[in-house]
Coordinates of C-alpha atoms in Angstrom, one line a residue:
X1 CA -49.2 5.2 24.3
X2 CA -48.2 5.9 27.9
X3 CA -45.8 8.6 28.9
X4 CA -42.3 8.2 28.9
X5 CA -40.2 7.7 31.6
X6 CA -38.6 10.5 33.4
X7 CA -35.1 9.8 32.8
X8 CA -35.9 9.6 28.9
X9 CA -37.5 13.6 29.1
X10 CA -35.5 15.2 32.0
X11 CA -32.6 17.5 31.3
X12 CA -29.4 15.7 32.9
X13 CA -25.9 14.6 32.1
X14 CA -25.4 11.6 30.1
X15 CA -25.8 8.5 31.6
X16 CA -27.2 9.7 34.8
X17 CA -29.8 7.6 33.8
X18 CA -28.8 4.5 31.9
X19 CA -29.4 0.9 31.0
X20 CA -26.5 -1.8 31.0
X21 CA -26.6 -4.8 28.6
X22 CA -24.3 -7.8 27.7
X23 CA -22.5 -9.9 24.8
X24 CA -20.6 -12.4 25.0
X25 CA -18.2 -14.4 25.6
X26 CA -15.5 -13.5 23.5
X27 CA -12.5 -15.6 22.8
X28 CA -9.2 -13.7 23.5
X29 CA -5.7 -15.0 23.8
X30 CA -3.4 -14.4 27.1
X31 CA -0.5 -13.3 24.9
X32 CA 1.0 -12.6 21.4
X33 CA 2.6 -16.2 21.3
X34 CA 1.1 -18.4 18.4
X35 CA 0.6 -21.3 21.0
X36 CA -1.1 -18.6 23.9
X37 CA -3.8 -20.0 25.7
X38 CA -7.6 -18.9 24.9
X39 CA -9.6 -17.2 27.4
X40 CA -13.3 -16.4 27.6
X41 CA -14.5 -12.7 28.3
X42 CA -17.2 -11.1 28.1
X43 CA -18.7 -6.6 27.1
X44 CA -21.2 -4.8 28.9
X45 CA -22.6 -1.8 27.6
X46 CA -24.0 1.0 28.9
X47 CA -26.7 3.1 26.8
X48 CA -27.7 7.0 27.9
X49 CA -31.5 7.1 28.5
X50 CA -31.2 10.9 27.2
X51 CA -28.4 11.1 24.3
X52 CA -28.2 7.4 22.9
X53 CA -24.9 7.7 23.9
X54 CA -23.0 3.9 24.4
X55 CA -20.1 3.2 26.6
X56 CA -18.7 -0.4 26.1
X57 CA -16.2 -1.7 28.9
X58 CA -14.4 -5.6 28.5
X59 CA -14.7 -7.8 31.2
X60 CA -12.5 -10.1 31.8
X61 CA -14.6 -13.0 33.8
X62 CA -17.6 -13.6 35.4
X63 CA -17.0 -12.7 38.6
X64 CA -18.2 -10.1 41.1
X65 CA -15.0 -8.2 41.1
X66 CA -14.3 -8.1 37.6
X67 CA -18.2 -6.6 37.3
X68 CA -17.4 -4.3 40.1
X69 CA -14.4 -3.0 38.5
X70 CA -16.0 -2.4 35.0
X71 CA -18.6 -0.4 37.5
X72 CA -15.5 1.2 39.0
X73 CA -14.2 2.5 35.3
X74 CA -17.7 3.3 33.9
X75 CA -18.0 5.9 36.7
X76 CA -14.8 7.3 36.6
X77 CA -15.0 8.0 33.0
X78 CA -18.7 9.1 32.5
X79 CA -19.4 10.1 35.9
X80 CA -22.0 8.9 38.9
X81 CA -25.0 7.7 37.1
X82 CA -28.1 8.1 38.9
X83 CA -30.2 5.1 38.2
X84 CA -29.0 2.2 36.4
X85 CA -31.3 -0.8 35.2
X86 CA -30.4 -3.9 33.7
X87 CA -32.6 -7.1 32.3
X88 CA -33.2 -9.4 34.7
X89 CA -31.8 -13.0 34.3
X90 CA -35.0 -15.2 34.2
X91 CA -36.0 -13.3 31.3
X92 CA -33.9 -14.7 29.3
X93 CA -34.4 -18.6 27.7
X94 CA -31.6 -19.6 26.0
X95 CA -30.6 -23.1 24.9
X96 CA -27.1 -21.6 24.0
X97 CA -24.9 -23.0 27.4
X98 CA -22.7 -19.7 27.3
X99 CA -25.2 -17.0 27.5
X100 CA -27.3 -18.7 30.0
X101 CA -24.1 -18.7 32.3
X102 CA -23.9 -15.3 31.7
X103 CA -27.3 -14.1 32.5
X104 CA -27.6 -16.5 35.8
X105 CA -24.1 -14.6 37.1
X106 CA -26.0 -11.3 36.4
X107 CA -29.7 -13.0 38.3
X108 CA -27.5 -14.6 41.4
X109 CA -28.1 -13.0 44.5
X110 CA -24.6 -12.9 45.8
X111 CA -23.7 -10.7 42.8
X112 CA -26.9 -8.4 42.7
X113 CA -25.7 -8.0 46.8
X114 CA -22.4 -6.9 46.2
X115 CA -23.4 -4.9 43.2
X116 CA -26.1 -2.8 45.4
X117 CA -24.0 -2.2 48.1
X118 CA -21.2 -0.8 46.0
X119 CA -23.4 1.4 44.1
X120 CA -25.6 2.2 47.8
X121 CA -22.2 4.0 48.7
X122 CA -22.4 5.9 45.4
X123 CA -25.7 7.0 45.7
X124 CA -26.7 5.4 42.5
X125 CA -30.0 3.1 42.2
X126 CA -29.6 -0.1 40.4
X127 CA -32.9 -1.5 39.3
X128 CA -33.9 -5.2 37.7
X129 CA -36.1 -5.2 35.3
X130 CA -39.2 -8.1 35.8
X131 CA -39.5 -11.4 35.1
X132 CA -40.6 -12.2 31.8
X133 CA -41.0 -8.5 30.6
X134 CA -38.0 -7.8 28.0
X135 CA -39.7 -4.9 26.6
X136 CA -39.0 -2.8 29.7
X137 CA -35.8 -2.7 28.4
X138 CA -36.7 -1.8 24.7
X139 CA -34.6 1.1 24.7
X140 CA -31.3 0.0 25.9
X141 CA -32.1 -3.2 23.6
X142 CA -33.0 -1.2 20.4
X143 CA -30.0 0.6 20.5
X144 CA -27.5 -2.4 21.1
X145 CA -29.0 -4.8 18.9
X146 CA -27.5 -5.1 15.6
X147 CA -23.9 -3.9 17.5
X148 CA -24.2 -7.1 19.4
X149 CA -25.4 -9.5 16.2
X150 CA -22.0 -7.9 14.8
X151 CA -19.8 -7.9 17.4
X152 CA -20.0 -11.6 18.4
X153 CA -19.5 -12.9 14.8
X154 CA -16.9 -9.9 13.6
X155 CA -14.7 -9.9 16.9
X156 CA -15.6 -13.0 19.0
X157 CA -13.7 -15.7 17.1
X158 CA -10.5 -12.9 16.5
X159 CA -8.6 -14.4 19.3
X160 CA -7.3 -10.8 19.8
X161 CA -5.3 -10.1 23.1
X162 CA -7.2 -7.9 26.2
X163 CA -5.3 -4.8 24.7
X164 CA -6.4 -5.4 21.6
X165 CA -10.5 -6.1 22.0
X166 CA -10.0 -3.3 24.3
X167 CA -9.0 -1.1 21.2
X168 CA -11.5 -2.7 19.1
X169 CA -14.5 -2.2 21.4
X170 CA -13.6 1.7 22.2
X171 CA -13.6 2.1 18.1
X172 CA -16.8 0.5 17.7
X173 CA -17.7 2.6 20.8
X174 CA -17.3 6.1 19.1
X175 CA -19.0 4.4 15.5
X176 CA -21.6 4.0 17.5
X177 CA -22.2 7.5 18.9
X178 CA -21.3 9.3 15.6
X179 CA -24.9 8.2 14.5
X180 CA -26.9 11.2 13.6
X181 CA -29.5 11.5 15.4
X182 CA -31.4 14.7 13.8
X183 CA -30.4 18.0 12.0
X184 CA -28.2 20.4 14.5
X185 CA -30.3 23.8 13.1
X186 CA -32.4 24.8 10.4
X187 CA -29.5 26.7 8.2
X188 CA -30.1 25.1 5.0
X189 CA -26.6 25.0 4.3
X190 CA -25.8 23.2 7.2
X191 CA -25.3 19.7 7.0
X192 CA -24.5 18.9 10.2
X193 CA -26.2 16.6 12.4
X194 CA -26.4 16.3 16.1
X195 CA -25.2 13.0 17.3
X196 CA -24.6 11.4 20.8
X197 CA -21.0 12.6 20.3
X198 CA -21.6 16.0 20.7
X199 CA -23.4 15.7 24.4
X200 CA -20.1 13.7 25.3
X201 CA -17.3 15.6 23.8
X202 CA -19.1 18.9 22.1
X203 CA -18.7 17.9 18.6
X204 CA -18.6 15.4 15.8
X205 CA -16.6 12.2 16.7
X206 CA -13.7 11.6 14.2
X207 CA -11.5 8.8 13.3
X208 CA -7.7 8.5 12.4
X209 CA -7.5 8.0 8.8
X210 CA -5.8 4.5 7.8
X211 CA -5.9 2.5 4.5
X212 CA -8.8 0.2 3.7
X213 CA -8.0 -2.8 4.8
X214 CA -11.3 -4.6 4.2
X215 CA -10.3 -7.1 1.6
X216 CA -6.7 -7.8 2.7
X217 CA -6.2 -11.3 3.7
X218 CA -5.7 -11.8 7.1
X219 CA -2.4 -13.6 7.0
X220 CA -0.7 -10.4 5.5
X221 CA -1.9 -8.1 8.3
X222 CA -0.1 -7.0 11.5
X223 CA -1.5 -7.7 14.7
X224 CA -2.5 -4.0 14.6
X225 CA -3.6 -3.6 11.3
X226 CA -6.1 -6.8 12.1
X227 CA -7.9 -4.7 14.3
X228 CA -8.1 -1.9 11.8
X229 CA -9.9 -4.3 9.9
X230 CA -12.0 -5.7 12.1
X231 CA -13.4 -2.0 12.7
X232 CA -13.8 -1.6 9.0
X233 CA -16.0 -4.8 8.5
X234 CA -17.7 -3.7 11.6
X235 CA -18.4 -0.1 9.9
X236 CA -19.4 -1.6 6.9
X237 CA -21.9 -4.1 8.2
X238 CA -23.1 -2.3 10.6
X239 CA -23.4 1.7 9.1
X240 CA -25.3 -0.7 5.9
X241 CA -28.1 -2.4 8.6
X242 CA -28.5 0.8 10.6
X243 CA -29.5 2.7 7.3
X244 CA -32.0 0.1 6.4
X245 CA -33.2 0.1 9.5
X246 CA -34.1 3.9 9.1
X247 CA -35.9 3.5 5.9
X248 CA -39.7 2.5 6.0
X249 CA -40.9 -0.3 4.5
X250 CA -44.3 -0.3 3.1
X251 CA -46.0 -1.5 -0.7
X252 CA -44.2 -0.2 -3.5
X253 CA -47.7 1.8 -4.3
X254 CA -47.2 3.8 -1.3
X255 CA -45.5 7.8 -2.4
X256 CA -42.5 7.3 0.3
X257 CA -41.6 10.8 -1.1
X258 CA -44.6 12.5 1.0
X259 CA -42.2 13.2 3.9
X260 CA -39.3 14.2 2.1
X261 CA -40.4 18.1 1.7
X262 CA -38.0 20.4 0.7
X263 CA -35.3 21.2 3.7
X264 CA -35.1 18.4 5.6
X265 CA -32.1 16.9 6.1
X266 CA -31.5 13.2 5.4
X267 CA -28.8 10.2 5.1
X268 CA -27.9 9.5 2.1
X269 CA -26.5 5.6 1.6
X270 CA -23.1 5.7 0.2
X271 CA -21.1 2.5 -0.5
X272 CA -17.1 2.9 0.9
X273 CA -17.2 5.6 3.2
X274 CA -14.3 5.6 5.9
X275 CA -15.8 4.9 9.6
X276 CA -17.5 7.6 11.5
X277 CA -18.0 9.1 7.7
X278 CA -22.0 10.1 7.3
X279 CA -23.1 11.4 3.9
X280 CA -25.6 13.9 4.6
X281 CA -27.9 16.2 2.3
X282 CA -30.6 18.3 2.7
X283 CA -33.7 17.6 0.1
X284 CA -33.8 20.4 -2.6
X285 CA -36.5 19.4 -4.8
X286 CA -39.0 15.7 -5.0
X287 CA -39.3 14.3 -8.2
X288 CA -42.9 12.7 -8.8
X289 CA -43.2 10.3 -11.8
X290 CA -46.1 10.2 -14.6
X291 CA -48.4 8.1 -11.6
X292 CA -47.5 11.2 -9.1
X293 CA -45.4 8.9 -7.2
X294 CA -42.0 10.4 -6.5
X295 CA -39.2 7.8 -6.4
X296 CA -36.4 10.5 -6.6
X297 CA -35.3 13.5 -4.9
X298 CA -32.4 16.8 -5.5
X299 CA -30.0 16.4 -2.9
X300 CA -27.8 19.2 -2.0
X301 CA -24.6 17.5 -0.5
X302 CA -21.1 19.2 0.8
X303 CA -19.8 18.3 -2.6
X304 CA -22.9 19.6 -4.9
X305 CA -26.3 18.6 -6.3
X306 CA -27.0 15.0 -6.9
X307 CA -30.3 13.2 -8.0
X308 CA -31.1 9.9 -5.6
X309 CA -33.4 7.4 -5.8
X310 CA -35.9 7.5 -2.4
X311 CA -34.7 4.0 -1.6
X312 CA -31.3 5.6 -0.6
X313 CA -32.5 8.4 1.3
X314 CA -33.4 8.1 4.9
X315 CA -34.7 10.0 7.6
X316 CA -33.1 10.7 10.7
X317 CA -34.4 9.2 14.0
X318 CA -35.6 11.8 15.6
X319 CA -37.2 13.2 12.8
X320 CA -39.5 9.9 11.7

């Protein structure tokens, strides 16, 4: 395995190195009215090299401004970035008429132009990823891929105003960086995990408690209290895949307990927890059956002792 790239190992501020994807379009209405015309926009995101961290901005059409001024707010917010990449628009082969307009505004040259001499002025590098080479962007990928499958089939048919996507995507924003990433010390009775919150606002990202609102038909909501929900289904859907996505997969003859020693801290999957709400637990004790394979575990949890099966345990990231 080559070495990684300097921006992924050097000590810096978040996103001084960071990679910029995109989603899209979204359908969002111009107005409250019930007969309000429909609009197309479109997210880019912005993934740390270093923390993880994702910043999600809504534009509002594919234009050169509109992409400059999404620039414009990124900076102002997280600060000047020192090298930005993004995928390069031949790399991507899409029969899907919307997303290939997308990616050719992102390839044309006028728009590459204007992007580099705005960011020439900032002293920030912007660099294209080549042709036909998609896994140069594996990280920025990786960590935006099942937010993306969910966003465009949770929010993209809402038909939400500007204001509210703009609300929707800055929740999804902070789910996303309350992911733990791996334990915060080695106290045993500290359950706390170090996520890309904490390198952007020092400590655990938090929510404001509302009802669930999950199962409510739609027709008995409030304009607001749709986009509650729409967070909700995208905590639900989303916290569920990233937790599989943890776990290893491998023959059922294969002791998945071997690297669950006493002490380590792990997820723990827990149906109806409120977004931004990780259940955490540090392993107490593994439980091999008669064959010496252990399929359960002693958790110790901010609540007490529990037994789990291994299938809902999972490791965090950085400790795989």
């Amino acid at each position: 395995m080559g070495s990684l790239p300097s921006g992924r190992v050097t000590i810096s501020k978040p996103f001084s190195h960071c990679g910029v994807d995109y989603a899209g379009p979204v359908n969002l209405k111009e107005g409250k009215r019930r007969n309000a015309r429909i609009c197309k926009a479109y997210i880019s995101i912005f993934v740390c090299f270093a923390t993880k961290a994702v910043h999600i901005e809504l534009v509002s059409d594919l234009t050169s401004d509109a992409f400059l001024a999404t620039l414009r707010r990124f900076i102002s917010r997280k600060g000047r970035p020192v090298n930005i990449y993004s995928d390069n628009g031949t790399t991507f082969v899409s029969a899907n008429k919307q997303i290939k307009e997308l990616y050719d505004f992102v390839a044309s040259e006028q728009v590459q132009t204007n992007v580099k001499d705005f960011l020439r002025d900032q002293e920030t590098s912007w660099s294209f990823i080549p042709p036909n080479a998609p896994h140069f962007g594996g990280l920025w990928e990786a960590a935006v891929k099942s937010a993306k499958y969910h966003l465009s089939r949770i929010v993209g048919q809402a038909h939400l105003t500007f204001e509210e996507m703009t609300t929707v995507l800055c929740e999804i924003e902070a789910i996303l960086n309350s992911r733990p990433l791996t334990q915060l010390s080695n106290d045993p009775n500290d359950l706390t995990p170090l996520t890309p919150g904490h390198f952007l606002v020092g400590t655990l990202l938090n929510s404001i408690p509302s009802p669930d609102l999950t199962d409510v038909s739609e027709n008995r909501l409030t304009r607001w209290q749709l986009v509650q929900q729409l967070q909700q289904h995208f905590w639900r859907r989303w916290s569920t895949e990233y937790l599989s996505s943890l776990q290893e997969r491998s023959k059922w003859k294969k002791n998945l307990g071997a690297a669950l020693e006493p002490g380590r801290l792990v997820l723990i999957k827990q149906q109806g927890l409120a977004p931004l709400q990780w259940l955490l637990g540090r392993i107490q004790e593994v439980r091999p059956d008669s064959d010496g394979i252990s399929r359960s575990a002693v958790v110790k949890t901010a609540k007490g002792m529990f037994i789990r099966p291994i299938t809902k345990l999972a490791i965090l990231p950085i400790d795989q």
